[in-house]
Amino acid sequence: MFGFLKKKKTETKAEPIAELTAEEKEELQEQAERFSITIKELEAIDPKQVAELAKTYEQLGLVKAQLGQMDEAIGSLEQSLDYKLTIGDGYKKLMSLYNAKRAEAARNGDDAGIDKYMGKMDDMRQIAKKVTITG
């Protein structure tokens, strides 16, 4: 009857991922290698440098995500949160990656994958609560 009372349908489209040039990929690969070396050095010298290790793992994960290496990115970002709980860029990217993995599992009809990544996203929300309360 009254069109202005109806909810408008909004389309949600995935944000297009910009293609990287060969030079950009090479630079990101070099950054990832430097972060990996820094992590090894920190762990060998003093694995108790928690904040620095967390930051370096986060940076490595963000670079891996830019390179499209999603599983490696997830591993690095999870490792970062193992060292130190934060809700910064790494947290946001990890939540985004989990959501992408959940969506992929849904497209493939993989109920176990959906449950796995929904559980991981729930864990992330708990981290946000914990950091917010104690922060």
Short mmCIF file of C-alpha atoms in Angstrom, two decimals:
data_model
loop_
_atom_site.label_atom_id
_atom_site.label_comp_id
_atom_site.label_asym_id
_atom_site.label_seq_id
_atom_site.Cartn_x
_atom_site.Cartn_y
_atom_site.Cartn_z
CA MET A 1 0.00 0.00 0.00
CA PHE A 2 2.50 2.60 1.14
CA GLY A 3 5.80 1.99 -0.58
CA PHE A 4 7.76 4.18 1.78
CA LEU A 5 6.97 1.85 4.70
CA LYS A 6 8.50 -1.17 3.02
CA LYS A 7 12.06 -2.14 3.70
CA LYS A 8 14.36 -1.43 0.83
CA LYS A 9 16.24 -4.40 -0.46
CA THR A 10 19.95 -3.81 -0.45
CA GLU A 11 22.40 -5.86 -2.36
CA THR A 12 25.55 -6.85 -0.62
CA LYS A 13 28.42 -7.35 -2.97
CA ALA A 14 31.86 -8.53 -2.12
CA GLU A 15 34.45 -5.81 -2.30
CA PRO A 16 36.55 -6.39 -5.42
CA ILE A 17 40.13 -7.34 -4.71
CA ALA A 18 42.60 -5.26 -6.65
CA GLU A 19 45.08 -7.21 -8.69
CA LEU A 20 48.65 -6.70 -7.57
CA THR A 21 51.38 -5.85 -10.01
CA ALA A 22 54.44 -8.06 -10.19
CA GLU A 23 56.42 -5.38 -8.37
CA GLU A 24 53.81 -5.12 -5.60
CA LYS A 25 53.76 -8.90 -5.18
CA GLU A 26 57.55 -9.00 -5.03
CA GLU A 27 57.64 -6.22 -2.42
CA LEU A 28 55.01 -8.01 -0.31
CA GLN A 29 56.93 -11.29 -0.59
CA GLU A 30 60.07 -9.50 0.61
CA GLN A 31 58.14 -7.97 3.52
CA ALA A 32 56.76 -11.40 4.45
CA GLU A 33 60.28 -12.85 4.39
CA ARG A 34 61.58 -10.03 6.62
CA PHE A 35 58.74 -10.57 9.10
CA SER A 36 59.41 -14.32 9.13
CA ILE A 37 63.11 -13.71 9.85
CA THR A 38 62.25 -11.24 12.62
CA ILE A 39 59.90 -13.79 14.21
CA LYS A 40 62.61 -16.47 14.15
CA GLU A 41 65.13 -14.07 15.67
CA LEU A 42 62.74 -12.92 18.40
CA GLU A 43 61.77 -16.48 19.29
CA ALA A 44 65.44 -17.55 19.39
CA ILE A 45 66.63 -14.59 21.45
CA ASP A 46 63.74 -14.06 23.83
CA PRO A 47 60.39 -15.74 23.21
CA LYS A 48 59.00 -13.66 26.08
CA GLN A 49 58.95 -10.55 23.90
CA VAL A 50 55.24 -11.13 23.60
CA ALA A 51 54.19 -7.71 22.31
CA GLU A 52 56.83 -7.63 19.58
CA LEU A 53 56.09 -11.19 18.49
CA ALA A 54 52.35 -10.49 18.40
CA LYS A 55 52.91 -7.37 16.30
CA THR A 56 55.24 -9.13 13.87
CA TYR A 57 52.92 -12.11 13.43
CA GLU A 58 50.06 -9.67 12.79
CA GLN A 59 52.09 -7.82 10.15
CA LEU A 60 53.04 -11.11 8.50
CA GLY A 61 49.40 -12.21 8.46
CA LEU A 62 48.25 -8.95 6.91
CA VAL A 63 50.87 -9.25 4.17
CA LYS A 64 49.94 -12.89 3.51
CA ALA A 65 46.29 -11.83 3.19
CA GLN A 66 47.26 -9.16 0.65
CA LEU A 67 49.08 -11.85 -1.32
CA GLY A 68 45.95 -14.01 -1.30
CA GLN A 69 47.58 -16.66 0.89
CA MET A 70 44.54 -16.97 3.13
CA ASP A 71 45.44 -20.10 5.09
CA GLU A 72 48.90 -18.74 5.88
CA ALA A 73 47.36 -15.39 6.82
CA ILE A 74 44.92 -17.08 9.18
CA GLY A 75 47.75 -19.03 10.82
CA SER A 76 49.88 -15.94 11.38
CA LEU A 77 46.98 -13.83 12.66
CA GLU A 78 45.89 -16.60 15.04
CA GLN A 79 49.48 -16.85 16.29
CA SER A 80 49.47 -13.10 16.89
CA LEU A 81 46.37 -13.40 19.06
CA ASP A 82 47.95 -16.33 20.92
CA TYR A 83 50.70 -13.96 22.01
CA LYS A 84 48.53 -10.94 22.73
CA LEU A 85 44.79 -10.32 22.49
CA THR A 86 44.01 -7.16 20.55
CA ILE A 87 41.19 -5.93 18.36
CA GLY A 88 43.24 -4.02 15.81
CA ASP A 89 43.77 -4.52 12.10
CA GLY A 90 44.84 -8.14 12.49
CA TYR A 91 41.72 -8.97 14.47
CA LYS A 92 39.52 -7.34 11.83
CA LYS A 93 41.28 -9.12 8.97
CA LEU A 94 41.07 -12.47 10.75
CA MET A 95 37.34 -12.03 11.33
CA SER A 96 36.98 -11.17 7.64
CA LEU A 97 38.96 -14.26 6.60
CA TYR A 98 36.88 -16.49 8.86
CA ASN A 99 33.73 -15.05 7.35
CA ALA A 100 35.05 -15.68 3.82
CA LYS A 101 35.90 -19.28 4.76
CA ARG A 102 32.43 -19.72 6.26
CA ALA A 103 30.83 -18.37 3.08
CA GLU A 104 32.98 -20.68 0.95
CA ALA A 105 31.92 -23.65 3.09
CA ALA A 106 28.28 -22.61 2.68
CA ARG A 107 28.64 -22.44 -1.11
CA ASN A 108 30.18 -25.91 -1.07
CA GLY A 109 27.48 -27.36 1.21
CA ASP A 110 30.13 -28.12 3.85
CA ASP A 111 28.20 -28.08 7.13
CA ALA A 112 31.28 -29.00 9.18
CA GLY A 113 33.20 -26.08 7.65
CA ILE A 114 30.32 -23.71 8.36
CA ASP A 115 30.24 -24.84 11.99
CA LYS A 116 34.03 -24.59 12.29
CA TYR A 117 34.22 -21.01 11.09
CA MET A 118 31.07 -19.91 12.92
CA GLY A 119 32.75 -21.23 16.09
CA LYS A 120 35.94 -19.33 15.28
CA MET A 121 33.93 -16.15 14.71
CA ASP A 122 32.22 -16.68 18.07
CA ASP A 123 35.66 -17.04 19.66
CA MET A 124 36.67 -13.75 18.06
CA ARG A 125 33.63 -12.01 19.53
CA GLN A 126 34.66 -13.33 22.94
CA ILE A 127 38.12 -11.86 22.43
CA ALA A 128 36.55 -8.48 21.63
CA LYS A 129 34.48 -8.66 24.82
CA LYS A 130 37.49 -9.64 26.90
CA VAL A 131 39.71 -6.89 25.46
CA THR A 132 36.99 -4.30 25.82
CA ILE A 133 36.26 -5.21 29.44
CA THR A 134 39.89 -5.45 30.54
CA GLY A 135 41.22 -2.71 28.22
#
